[in-house]
PDB file of C-alpha atoms in Angstrom:
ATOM      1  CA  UNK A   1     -35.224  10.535  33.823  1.00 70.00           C
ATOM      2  CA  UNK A   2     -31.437   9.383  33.194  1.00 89.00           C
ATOM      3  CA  UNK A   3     -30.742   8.024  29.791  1.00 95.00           C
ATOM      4  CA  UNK A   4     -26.912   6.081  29.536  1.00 97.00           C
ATOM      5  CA  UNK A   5     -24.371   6.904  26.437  1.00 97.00           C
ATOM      6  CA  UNK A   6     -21.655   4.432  25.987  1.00 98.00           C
ATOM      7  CA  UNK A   7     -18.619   5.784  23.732  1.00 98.00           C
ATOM      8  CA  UNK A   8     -16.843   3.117  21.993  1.00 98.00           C
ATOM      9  CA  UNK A   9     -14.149   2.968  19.732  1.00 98.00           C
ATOM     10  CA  UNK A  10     -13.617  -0.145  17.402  1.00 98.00           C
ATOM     11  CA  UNK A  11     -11.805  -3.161  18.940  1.00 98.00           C
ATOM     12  CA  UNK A  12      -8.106  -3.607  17.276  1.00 97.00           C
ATOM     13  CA  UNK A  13      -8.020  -3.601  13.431  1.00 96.00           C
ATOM     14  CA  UNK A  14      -6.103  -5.856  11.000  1.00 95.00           C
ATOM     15  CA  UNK A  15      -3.359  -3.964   9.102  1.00 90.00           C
ATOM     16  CA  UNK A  16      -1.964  -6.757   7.259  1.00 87.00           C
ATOM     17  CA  UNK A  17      -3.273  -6.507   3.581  1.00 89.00           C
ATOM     18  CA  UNK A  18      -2.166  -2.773   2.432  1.00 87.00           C
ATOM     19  CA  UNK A  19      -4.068  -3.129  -0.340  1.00 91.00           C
ATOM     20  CA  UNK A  20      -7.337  -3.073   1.670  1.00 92.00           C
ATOM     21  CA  UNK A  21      -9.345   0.091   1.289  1.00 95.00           C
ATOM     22  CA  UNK A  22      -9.556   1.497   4.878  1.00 94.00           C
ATOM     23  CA  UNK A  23     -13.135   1.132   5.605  1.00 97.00           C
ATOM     24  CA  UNK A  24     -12.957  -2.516   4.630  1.00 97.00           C
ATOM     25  CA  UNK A  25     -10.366  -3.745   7.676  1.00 96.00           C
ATOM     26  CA  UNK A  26     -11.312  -5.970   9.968  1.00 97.00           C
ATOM     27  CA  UNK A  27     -10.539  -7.224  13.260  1.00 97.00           C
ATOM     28  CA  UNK A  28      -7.562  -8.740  13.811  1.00 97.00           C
ATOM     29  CA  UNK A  29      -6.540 -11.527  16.789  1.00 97.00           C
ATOM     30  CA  UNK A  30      -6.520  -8.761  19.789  1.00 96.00           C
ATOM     31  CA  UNK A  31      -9.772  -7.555  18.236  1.00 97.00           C
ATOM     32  CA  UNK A  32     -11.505 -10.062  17.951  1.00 97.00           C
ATOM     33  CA  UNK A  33     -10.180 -11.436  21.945  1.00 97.00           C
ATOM     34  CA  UNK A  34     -11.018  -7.789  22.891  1.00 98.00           C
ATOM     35  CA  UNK A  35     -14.568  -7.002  21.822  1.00 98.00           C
ATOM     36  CA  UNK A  36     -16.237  -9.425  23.826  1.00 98.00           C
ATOM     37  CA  UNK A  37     -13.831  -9.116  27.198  1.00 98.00           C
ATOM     38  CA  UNK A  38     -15.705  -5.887  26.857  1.00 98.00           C
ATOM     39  CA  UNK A  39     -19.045  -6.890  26.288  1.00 98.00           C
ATOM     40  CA  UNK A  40     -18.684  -9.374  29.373  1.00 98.00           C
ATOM     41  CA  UNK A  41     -17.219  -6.117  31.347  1.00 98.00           C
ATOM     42  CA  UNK A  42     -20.415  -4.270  30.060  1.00 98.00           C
ATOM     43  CA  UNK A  43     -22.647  -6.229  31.321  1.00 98.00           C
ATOM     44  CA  UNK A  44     -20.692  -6.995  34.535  1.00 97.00           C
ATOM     45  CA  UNK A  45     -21.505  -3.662  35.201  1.00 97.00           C
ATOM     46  CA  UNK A  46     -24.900  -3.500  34.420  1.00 97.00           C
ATOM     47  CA  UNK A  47     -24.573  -1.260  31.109  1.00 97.00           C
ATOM     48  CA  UNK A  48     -25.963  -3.063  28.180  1.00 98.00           C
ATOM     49  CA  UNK A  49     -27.398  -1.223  25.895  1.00 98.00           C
ATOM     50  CA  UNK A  50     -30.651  -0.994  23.978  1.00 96.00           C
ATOM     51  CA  UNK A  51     -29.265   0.188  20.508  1.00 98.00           C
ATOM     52  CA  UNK A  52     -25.942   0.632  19.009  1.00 98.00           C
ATOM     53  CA  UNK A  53     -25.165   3.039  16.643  1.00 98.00           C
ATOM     54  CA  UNK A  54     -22.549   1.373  14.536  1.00 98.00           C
ATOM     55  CA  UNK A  55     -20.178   2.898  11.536  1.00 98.00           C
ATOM     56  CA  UNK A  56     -20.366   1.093   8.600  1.00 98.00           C
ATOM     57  CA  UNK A  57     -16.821   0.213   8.381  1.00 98.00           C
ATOM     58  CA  UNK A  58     -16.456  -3.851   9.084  1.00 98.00           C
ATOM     59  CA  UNK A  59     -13.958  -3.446  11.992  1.00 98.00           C
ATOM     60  CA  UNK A  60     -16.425  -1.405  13.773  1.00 98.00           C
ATOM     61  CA  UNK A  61     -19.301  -4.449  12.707  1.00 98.00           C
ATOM     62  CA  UNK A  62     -17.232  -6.679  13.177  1.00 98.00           C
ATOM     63  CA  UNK A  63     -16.915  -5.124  17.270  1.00 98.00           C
ATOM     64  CA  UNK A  64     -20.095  -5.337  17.360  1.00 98.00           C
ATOM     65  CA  UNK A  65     -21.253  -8.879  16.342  1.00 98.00           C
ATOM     66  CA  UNK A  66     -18.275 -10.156  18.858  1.00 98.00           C
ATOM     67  CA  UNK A  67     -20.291  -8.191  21.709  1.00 98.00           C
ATOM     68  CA  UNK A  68     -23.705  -8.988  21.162  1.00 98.00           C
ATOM     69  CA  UNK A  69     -23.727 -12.995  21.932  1.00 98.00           C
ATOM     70  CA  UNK A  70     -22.311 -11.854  25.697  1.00 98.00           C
ATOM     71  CA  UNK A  71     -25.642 -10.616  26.677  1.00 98.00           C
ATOM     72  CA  UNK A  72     -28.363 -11.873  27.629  1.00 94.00           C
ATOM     73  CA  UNK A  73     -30.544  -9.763  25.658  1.00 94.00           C
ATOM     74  CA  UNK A  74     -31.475  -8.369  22.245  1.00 95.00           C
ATOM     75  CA  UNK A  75     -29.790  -5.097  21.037  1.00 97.00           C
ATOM     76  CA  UNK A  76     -30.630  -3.183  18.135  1.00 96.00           C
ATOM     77  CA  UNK A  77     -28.150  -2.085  15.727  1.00 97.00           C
ATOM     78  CA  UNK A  78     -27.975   1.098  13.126  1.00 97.00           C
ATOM     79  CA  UNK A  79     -25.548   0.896  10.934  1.00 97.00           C
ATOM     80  CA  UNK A  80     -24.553   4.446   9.307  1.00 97.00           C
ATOM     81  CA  UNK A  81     -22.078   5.318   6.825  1.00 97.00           C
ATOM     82  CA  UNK A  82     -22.289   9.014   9.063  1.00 96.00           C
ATOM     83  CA  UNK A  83     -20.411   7.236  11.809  1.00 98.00           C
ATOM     84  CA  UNK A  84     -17.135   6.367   9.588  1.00 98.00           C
ATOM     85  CA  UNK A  85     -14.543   8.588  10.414  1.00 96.00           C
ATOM     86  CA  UNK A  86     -17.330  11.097  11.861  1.00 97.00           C
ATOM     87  CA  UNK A  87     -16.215  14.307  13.744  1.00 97.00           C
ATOM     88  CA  UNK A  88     -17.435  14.906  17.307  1.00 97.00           C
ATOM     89  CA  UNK A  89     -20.261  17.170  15.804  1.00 96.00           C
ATOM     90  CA  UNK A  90     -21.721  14.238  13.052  1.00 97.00           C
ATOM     91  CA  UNK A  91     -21.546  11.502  16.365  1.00 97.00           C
ATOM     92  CA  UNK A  92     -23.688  14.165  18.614  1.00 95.00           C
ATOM     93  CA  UNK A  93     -26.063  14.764  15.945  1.00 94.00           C
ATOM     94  CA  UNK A  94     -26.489  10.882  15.023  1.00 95.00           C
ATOM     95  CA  UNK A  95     -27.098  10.254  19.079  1.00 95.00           C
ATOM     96  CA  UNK A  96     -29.627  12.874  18.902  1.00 92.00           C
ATOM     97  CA  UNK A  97     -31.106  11.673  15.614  1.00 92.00           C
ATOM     98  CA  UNK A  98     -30.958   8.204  16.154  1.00 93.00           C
ATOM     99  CA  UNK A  99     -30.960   7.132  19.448  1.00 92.00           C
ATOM    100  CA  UNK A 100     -35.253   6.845  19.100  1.00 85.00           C
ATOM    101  CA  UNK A 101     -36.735   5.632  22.337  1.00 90.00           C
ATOM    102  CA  UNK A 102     -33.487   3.625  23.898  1.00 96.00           C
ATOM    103  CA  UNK A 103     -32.435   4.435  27.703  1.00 96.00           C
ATOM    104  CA  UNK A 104     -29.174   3.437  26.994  1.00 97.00           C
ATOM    105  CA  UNK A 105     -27.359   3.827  23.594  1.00 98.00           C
ATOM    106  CA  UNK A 106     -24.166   2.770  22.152  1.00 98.00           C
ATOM    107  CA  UNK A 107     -22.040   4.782  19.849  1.00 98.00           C
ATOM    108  CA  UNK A 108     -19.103   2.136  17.842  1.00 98.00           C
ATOM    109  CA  UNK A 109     -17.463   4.273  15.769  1.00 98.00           C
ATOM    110  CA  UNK A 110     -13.623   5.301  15.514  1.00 98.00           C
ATOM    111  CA  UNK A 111     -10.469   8.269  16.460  1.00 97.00           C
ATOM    112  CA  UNK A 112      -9.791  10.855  16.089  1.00 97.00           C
ATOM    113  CA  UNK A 113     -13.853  11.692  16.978  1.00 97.00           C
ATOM    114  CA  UNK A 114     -14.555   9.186  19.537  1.00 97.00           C
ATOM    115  CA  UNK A 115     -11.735  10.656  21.905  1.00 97.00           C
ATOM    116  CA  UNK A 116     -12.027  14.032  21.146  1.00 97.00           C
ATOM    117  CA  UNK A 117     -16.199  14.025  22.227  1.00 96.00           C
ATOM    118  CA  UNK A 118     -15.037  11.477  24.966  1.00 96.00           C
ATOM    119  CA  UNK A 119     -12.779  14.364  26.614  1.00 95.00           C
ATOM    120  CA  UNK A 120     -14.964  16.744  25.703  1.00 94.00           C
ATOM    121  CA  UNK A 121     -17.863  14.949  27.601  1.00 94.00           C
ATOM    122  CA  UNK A 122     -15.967  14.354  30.412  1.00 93.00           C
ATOM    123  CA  UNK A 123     -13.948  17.253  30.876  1.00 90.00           C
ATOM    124  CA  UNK A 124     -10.704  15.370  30.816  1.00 89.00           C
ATOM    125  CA  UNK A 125      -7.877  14.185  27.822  1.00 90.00           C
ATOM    126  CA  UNK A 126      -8.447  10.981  28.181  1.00 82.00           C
ATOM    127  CA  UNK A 127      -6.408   8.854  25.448  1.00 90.00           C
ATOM    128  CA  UNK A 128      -8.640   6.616  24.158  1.00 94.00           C
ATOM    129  CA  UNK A 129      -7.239   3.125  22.325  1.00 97.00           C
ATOM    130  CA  UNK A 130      -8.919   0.704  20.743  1.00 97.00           C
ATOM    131  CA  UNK A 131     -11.799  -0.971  22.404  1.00 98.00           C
ATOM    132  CA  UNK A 132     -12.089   1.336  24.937  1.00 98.00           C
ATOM    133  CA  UNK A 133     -15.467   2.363  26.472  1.00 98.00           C
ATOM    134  CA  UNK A 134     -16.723   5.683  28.108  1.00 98.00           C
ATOM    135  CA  UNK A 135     -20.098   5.490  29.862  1.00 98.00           C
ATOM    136  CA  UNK A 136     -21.859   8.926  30.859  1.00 96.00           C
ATOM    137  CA  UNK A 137     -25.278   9.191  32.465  1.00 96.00           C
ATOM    138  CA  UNK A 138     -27.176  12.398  31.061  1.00 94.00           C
ATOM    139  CA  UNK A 139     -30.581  13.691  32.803  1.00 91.00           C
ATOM    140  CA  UNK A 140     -32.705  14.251  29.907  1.00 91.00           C
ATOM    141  CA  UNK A 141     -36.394  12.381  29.010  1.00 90.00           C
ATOM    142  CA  UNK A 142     -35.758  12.576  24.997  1.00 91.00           C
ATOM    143  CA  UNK A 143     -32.127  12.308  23.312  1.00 93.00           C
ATOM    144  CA  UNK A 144     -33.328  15.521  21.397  1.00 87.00           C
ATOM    145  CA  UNK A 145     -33.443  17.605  24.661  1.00 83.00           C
ATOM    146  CA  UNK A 146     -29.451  16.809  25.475  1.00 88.00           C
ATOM    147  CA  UNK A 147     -27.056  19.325  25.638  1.00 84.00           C
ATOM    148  CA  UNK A 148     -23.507  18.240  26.082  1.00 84.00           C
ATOM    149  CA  UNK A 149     -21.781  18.786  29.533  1.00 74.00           C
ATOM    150  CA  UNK A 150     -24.610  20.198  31.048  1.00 76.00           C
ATOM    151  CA  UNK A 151     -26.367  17.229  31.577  1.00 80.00           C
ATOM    152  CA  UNK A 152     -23.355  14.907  31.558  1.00 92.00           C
ATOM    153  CA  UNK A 153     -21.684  12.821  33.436  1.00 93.00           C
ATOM    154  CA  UNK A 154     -19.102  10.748  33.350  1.00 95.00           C
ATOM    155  CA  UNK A 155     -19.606   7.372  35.388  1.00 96.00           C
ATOM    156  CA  UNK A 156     -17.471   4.607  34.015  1.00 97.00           C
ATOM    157  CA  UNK A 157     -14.103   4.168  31.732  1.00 96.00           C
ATOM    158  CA  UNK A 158     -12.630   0.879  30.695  1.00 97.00           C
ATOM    159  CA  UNK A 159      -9.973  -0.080  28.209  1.00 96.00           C
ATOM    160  CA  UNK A 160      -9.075  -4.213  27.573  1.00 95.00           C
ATOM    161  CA  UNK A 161      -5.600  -3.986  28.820  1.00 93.00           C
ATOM    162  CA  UNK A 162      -6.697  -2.794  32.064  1.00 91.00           C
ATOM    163  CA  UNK A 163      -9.026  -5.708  32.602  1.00 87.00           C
TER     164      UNK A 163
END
């Protein structure tokens, strides 16, 4: 069986109040244009996913709520505090932990760990800005049984300015 992992980072945040506490920034204009151009690209594509696991900052929520009226069907979302600011090794272990019975799962979370597991994945430095989306296809039955690269693959890659 081939399960689908789409890495996302957080669509374009809003910088404009320093007194804001980090995790607290939301979307700004470009964001909020952004998040569902990608959604719509998504799905053009055929790679909605079942569940998306979400950080709980509000730019990454924020991302997410602006994607999920473009499809056509009902995606569940986990929010975790484990995805703010999570290393590569705290996003593998959530997608292992938390991706339940989904074929196709959504990490929306933020740099430096979404592009460091996203070129580790693929095999590649890929720079990764905001918005952008890495889809790998991984032959494993259960997201417990995946080992990274050996079952990996990376299929798709899509950032807004290129669409």
């Amino acid at each position: 069986m081939t399960k689908r992992l789409i890495l996302m980072r957080h669509a374009k945040s809003d910088w404009g109040s320093p007194d804001l506490a980090d995790h607290d920034r939301p979307l700004n204009k470009r964001g909020r244009a952004s998040a569902p151009a990608m959604a719509d690209w998504l799905r053009e594509q055929g790679y909605v996913p079942d569940r998306i696991l979400c950080s709980s900052a509000v730019r990454t929520q924020q991302t997410a709520e602006r994607m999920l009226p473009r499809w056509d069907t009902e995606v569940a979302v986990h929010t975790s505090g484990d995805l703010y600011l999570a290393s590569p090794e705290r996003i593998l272990n959530s997608i292992c932990s938390d991706s339940a019975d989904a074929d196709c799962v959504m990490v929306l979370a933020h740099n430096p760990g979404m592009q460091t597991l996203v070129s580790h994945l693929s095999e590649e430095n890929f720079a990764f800005p905001t918005a952008a989306v890495a889809v790998f296809e991984l032959d494993i039955d259960d997201w417990s049984q995946w080992r990274p690269n050996e079952q990996t693959r990376c299929v798709a890659f899509q950032r807004p300015k290129a669409l």
